[in-house]
Short mmCIF file of C-alpha atoms in Angstrom, two decimals:
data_model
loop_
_atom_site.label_atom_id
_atom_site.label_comp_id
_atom_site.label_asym_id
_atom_site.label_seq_id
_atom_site.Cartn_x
_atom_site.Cartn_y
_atom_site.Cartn_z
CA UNK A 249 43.84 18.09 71.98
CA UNK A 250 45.76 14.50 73.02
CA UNK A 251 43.29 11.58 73.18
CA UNK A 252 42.96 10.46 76.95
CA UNK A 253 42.35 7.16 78.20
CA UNK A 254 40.14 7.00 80.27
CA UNK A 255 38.17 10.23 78.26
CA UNK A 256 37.81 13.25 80.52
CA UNK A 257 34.86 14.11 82.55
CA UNK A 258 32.16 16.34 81.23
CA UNK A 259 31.16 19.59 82.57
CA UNK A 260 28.57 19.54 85.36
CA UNK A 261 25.04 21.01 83.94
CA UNK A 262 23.10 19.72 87.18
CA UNK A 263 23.30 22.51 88.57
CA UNK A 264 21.33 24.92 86.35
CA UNK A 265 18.73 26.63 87.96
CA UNK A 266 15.15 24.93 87.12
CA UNK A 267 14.04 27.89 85.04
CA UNK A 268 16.35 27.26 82.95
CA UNK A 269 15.58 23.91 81.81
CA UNK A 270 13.52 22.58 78.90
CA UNK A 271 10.26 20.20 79.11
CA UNK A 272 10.02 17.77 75.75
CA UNK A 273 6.20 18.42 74.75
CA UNK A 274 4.36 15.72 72.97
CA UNK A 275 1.83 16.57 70.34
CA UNK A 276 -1.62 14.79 69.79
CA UNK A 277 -1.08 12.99 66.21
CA UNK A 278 -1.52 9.59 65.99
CA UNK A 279 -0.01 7.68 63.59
CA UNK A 280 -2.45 6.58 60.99
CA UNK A 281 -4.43 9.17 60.83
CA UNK A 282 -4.28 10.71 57.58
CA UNK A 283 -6.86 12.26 54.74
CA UNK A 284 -8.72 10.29 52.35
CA UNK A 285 -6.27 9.35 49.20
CA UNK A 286 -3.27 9.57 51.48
CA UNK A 287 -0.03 8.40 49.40
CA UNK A 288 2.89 7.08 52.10
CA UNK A 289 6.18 4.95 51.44
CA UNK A 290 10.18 4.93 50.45
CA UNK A 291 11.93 6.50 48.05
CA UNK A 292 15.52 5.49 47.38
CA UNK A 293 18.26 7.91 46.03
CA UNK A 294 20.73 6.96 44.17
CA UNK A 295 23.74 7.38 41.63
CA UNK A 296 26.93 8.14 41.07
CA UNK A 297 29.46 10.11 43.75
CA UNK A 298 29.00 13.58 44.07
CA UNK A 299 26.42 14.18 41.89
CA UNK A 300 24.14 15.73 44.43
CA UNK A 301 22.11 13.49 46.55
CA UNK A 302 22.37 14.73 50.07
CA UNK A 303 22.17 18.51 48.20
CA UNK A 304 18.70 17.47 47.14
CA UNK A 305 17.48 15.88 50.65
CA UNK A 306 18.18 18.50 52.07
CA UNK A 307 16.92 21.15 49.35
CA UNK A 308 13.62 18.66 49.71
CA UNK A 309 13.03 18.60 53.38
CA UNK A 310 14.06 22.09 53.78
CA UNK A 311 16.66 21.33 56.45
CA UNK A 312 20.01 19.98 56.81
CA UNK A 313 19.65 16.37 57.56
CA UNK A 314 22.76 14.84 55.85
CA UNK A 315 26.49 16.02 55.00
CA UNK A 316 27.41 17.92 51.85
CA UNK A 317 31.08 17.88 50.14
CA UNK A 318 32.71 18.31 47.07
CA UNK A 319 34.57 15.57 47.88
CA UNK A 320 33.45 12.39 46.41
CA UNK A 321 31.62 9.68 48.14
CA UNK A 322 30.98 11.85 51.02
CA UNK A 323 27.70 10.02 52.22
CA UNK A 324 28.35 6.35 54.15
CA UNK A 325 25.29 5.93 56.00
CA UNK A 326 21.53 4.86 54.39
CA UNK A 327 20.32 7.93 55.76
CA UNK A 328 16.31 8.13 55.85
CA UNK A 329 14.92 11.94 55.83
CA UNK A 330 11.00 12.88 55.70
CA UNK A 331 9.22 15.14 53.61
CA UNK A 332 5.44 15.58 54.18
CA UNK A 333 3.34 17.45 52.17
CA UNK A 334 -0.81 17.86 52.10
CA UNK A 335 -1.17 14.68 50.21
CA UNK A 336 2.03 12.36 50.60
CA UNK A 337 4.70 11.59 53.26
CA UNK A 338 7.68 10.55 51.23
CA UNK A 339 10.32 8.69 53.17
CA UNK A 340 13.73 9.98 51.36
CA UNK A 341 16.52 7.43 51.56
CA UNK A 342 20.07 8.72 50.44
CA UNK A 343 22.69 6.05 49.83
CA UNK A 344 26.19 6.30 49.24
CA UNK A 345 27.35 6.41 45.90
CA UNK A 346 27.54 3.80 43.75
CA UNK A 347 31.18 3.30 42.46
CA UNK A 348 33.90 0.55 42.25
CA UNK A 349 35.53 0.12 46.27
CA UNK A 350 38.93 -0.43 46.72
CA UNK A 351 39.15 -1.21 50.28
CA UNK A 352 36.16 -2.69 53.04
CA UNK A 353 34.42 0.53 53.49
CA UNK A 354 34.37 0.59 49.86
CA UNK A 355 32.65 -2.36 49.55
CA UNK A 356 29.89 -2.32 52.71
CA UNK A 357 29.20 1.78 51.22
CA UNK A 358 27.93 0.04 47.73
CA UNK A 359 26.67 -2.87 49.43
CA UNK A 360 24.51 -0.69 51.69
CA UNK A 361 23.40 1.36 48.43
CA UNK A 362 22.08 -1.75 46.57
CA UNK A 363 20.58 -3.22 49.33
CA UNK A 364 18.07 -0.46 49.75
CA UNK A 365 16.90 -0.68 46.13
CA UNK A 366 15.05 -3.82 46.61
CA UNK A 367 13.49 -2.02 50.18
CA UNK A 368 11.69 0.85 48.95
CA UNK A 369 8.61 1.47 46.80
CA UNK A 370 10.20 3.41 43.97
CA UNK A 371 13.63 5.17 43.06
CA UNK A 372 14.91 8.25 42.19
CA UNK A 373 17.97 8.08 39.89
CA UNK A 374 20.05 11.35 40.49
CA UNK A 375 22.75 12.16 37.52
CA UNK A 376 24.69 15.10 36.65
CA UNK A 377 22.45 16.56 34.06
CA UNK A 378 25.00 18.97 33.13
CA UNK A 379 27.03 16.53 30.88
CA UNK A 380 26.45 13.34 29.12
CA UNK A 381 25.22 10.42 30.34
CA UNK A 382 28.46 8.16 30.65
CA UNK A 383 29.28 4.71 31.66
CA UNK A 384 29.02 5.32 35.28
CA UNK A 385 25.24 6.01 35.12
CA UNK A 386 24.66 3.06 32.06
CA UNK A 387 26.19 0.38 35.07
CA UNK A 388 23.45 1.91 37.91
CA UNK A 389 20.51 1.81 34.75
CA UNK A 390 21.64 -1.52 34.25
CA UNK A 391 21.46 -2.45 38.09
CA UNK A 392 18.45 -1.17 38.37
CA UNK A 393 16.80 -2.67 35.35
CA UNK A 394 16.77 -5.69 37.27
CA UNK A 395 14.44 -4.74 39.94
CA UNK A 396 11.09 -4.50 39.75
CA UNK A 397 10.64 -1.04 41.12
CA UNK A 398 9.25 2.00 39.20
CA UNK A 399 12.01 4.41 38.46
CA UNK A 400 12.11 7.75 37.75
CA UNK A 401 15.41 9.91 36.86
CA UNK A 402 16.33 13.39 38.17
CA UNK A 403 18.84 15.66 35.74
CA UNK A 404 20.79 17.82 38.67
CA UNK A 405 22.64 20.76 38.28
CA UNK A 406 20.27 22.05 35.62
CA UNK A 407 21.26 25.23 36.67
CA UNK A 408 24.49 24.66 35.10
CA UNK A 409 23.04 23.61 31.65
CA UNK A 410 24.06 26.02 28.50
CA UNK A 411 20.01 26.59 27.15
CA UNK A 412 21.51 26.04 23.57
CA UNK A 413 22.79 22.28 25.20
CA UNK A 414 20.09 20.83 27.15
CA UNK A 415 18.12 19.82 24.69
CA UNK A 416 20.98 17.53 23.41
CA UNK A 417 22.25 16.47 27.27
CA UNK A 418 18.51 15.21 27.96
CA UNK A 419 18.63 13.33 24.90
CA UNK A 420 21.61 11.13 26.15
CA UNK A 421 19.56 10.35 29.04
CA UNK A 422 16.20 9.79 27.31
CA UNK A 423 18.46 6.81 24.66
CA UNK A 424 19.71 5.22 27.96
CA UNK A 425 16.31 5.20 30.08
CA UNK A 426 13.46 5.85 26.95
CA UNK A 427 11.40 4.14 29.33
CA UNK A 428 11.64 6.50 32.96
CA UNK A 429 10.53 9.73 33.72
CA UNK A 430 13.15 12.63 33.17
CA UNK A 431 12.72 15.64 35.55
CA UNK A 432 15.29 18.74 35.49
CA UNK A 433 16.05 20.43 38.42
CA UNK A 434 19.06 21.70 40.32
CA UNK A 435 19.52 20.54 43.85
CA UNK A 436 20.81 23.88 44.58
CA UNK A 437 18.83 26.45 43.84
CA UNK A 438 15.27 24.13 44.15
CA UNK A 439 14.51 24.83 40.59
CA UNK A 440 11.94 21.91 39.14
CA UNK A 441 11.69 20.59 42.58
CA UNK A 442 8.31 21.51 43.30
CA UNK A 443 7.14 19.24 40.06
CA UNK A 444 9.54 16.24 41.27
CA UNK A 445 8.24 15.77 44.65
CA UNK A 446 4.45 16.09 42.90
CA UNK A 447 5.55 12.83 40.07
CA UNK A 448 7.20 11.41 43.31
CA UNK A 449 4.32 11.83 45.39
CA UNK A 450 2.00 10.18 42.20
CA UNK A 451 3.80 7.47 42.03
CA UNK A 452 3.74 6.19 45.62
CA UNK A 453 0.80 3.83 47.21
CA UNK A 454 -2.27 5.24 48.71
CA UNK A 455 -1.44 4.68 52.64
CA UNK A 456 -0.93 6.27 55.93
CA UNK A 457 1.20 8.67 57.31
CA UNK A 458 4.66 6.53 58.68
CA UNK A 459 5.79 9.45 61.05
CA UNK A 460 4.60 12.56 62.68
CA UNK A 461 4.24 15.27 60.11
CA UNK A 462 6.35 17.74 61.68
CA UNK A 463 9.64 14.93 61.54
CA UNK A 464 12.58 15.54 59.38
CA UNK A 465 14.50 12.49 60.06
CA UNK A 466 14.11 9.14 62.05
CA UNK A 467 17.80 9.33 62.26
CA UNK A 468 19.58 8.74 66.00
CA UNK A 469 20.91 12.06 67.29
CA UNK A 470 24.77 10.83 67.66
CA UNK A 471 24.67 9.67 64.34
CA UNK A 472 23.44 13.03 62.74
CA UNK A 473 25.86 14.96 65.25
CA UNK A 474 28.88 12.47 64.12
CA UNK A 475 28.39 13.25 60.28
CA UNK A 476 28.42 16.95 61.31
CA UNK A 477 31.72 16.93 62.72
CA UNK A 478 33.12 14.51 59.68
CA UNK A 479 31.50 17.36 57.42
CA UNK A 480 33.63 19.59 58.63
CA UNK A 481 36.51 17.53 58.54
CA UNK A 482 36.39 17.22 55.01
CA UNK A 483 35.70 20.80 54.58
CA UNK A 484 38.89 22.28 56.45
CA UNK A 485 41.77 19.23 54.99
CA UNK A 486 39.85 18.33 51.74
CA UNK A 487 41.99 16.24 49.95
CA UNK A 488 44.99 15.58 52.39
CA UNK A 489 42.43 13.32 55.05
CA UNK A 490 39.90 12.84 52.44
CA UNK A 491 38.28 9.15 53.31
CA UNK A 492 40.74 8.21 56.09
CA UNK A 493 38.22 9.72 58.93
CA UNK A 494 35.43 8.27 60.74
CA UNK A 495 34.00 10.24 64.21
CA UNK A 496 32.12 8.72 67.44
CA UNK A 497 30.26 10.20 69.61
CA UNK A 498 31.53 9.32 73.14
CA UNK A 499 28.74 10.72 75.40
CA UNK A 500 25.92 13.55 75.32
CA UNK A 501 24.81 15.01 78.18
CA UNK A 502 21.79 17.06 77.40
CA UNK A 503 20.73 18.56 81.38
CA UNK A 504 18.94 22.72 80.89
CA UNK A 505 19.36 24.90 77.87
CA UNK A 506 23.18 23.50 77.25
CA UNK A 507 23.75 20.32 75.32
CA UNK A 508 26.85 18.53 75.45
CA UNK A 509 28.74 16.89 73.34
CA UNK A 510 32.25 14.62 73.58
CA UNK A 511 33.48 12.81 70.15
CA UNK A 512 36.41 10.75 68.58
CA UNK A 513 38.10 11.49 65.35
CA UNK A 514 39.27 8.34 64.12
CA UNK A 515 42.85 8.62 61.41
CA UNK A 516 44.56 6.18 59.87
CA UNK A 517 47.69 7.51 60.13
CA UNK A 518 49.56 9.88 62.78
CA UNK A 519 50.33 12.48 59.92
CA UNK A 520 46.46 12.72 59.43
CA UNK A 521 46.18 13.28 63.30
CA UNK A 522 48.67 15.80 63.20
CA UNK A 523 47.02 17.83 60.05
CA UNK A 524 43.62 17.13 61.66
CA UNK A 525 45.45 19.25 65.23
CA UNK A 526 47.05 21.51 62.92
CA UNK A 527 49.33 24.05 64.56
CA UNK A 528 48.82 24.72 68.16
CA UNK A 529 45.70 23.16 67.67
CA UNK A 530 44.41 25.36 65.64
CA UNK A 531 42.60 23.36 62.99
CA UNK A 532 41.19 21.15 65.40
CA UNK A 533 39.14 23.98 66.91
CA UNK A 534 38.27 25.31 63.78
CA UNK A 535 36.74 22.05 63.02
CA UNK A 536 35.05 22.13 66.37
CA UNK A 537 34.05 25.12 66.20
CA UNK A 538 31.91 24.91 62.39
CA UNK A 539 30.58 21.72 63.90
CA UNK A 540 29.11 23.54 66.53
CA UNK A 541 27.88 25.98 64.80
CA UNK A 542 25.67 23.37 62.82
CA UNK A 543 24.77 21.22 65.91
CA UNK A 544 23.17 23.95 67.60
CA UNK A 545 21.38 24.63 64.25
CA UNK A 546 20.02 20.80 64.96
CA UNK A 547 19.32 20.84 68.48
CA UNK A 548 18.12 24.35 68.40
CA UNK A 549 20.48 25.49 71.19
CA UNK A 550 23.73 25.62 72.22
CA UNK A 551 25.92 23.44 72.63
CA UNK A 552 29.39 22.52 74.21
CA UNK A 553 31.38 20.39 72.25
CA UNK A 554 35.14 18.52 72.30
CA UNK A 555 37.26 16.90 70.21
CA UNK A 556 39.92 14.12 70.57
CA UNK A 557 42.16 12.77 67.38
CA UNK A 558 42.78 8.83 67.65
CA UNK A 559 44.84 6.89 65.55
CA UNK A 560 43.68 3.55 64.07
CA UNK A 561 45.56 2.23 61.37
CA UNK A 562 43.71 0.74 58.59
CA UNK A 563 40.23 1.41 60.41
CA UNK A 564 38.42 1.16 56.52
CA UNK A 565 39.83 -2.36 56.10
CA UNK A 566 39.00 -4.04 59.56
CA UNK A 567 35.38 -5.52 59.52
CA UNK A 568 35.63 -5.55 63.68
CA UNK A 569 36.41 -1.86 63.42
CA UNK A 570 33.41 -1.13 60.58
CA UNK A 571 31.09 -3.22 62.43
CA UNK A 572 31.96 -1.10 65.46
CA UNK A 573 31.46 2.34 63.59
CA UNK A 574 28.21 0.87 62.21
CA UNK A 575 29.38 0.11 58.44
CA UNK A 576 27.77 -3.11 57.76
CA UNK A 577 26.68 -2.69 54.71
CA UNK A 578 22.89 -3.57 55.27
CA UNK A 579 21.88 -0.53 57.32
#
């Protein structure tokens, strides 16, 4: 479970027997061609931490295309996922939360979520519709008061909402946005989801379709495989290597039915390496082995994968070592 320098060699898959691999097959849609009255274009989520935003793109597109946690500030990337429906293509971009940083990564994560505001045809403001509006969501209403794109405001977790309160939780929201649309639903369950995607879909520009209908996510593969692992990460140590962890994928070799894959867990500190091992290696291979489990979900086979624990000290606060893991705060 030692990082190696240089990294080990991968299994040989060129051997498989010919039968066994798997042609790519290419589809006849061209892009553009879409029915009369068409709507097409961006939609931006964003909000607070944890209130629900990679929940709902995935409850929306109906398949797990980023990271859930109940750990705060769990999404880092601008990830872009694709729902397409008879009469729109909505291009769903989830952004890290919007909070106060305290460190680099802090800083390029809000950075990255304001930038895509300004890049995307409308918003959807997610808040926790199960209490008050509070101070957290006033500051992203006020941000976004300043840009010229339509809003409109989704109350999560509806599902958690007392019937005798909700009339008087909405009402905090509708006296801090009277002038956006308010639509319950609970990213959970997919209740009122049907009617958001339809105001969403209203709202966007008559155009053409931007991707295949049958994609999910424009995403590159190592970069949905690296969240993956860091999902599970944060779902074995929680709180004791909460935001101290960033994973790169080394190599993929992808040669027959077998795809496989080498990555990097980068720590701060050799404690965190040593809880991320865990005993005998144990909780590494735990780790690896719910990873897997949702990879092969992904690639829709199975897959080989290893881990190796590195220590980098202070990774969040090095703009060499962000750059590097692809936090720049504009993508």
């Amino acid at each position: 479970m030692e990082p190696h320098d240089p990294l080990p060699p991968f299994p040989d898959l060129s051997d498989l027997p010919e039968d066994c691999r798997v042609e790519a097959s290419t589809g006849s849609f061209e892009l553009g061609q879409s029915p009369e009255g068409f709507r097409s274009g961006f939609v931006a989520l964003v909000g607070r931490p944890n209130v629900g935003k990679s929940t709902l793109l995935n409850q929306l597109v109906g398949e797990k295309v980023a990271i859930t946690s109940p750990i705060a500030q769990t999404t880092r990337n601008r990830l872009r996922a694709i729902l397409t429906t008879p009469s729109a293509q909505l291009v769903l971009v989830d952004t890290p939360g919007i909070h106060k940083p305290h460190h680099l990564l802090g800083e390029r994560l809000v950075q990255t979520a304001r930038g895509a505001i300004g890049e995307v045809d409308q918003v959807l403001l997610l808040v926790d519709g199960s209490e008050p509006a509070g101070r957290g969501d006033g500051f992203i209403v006020e941000l976004l008061s300043r840009t010229k794109v339509p809003v409109q405001v989704a109350l999560n977790k509806h599902d958690l909402v007392d019937p005798a309160q909700a009339a008087e939780l909405e009402a905090s929201y509708r006296e801090l946005v009277p002038e956006w649309p308010l639509h319950p639903v609970s990213a959970l369950t997919g209740a009122g989801t049907e009617s958001l995607v339809d105001a969403l879909s209203a709202a966007l520009p008559e155009g053409p379709h931007l991707y295949p209908p049958d994609a999910i996510s424009d995403q590159p593969e190592q970069l949905l495989l690296a969240e993956l692992i860091r999902e599970q990460v944060l779902e074995h140590t929680r709180e004791e290597v909460p935001h101290s962890v960033a994973v790169q994928i080394e190599r993929i070799v992808d040669d027959g039915p077998r795809t496989a894959v080498l990555a990097t867990v980068l720590v701060e500190r050799t404690s965190q390496k040593g809880i991320l091992i865990g005993k005998g290696g144990s909780m590494l291979r735990q780790i690896g082995t719910g990873a897997r489990q949702q990879m092969q979900k992904l690639i829709s086979g199975p897959v080989y994968l290893e881990l190796f624990v590195k220590v980098v000290p202070n990774w969040r606060r090095s703009a060499s070592r962000l750059a590097e893991l692809g936090y720049r705060g504009d993508s």
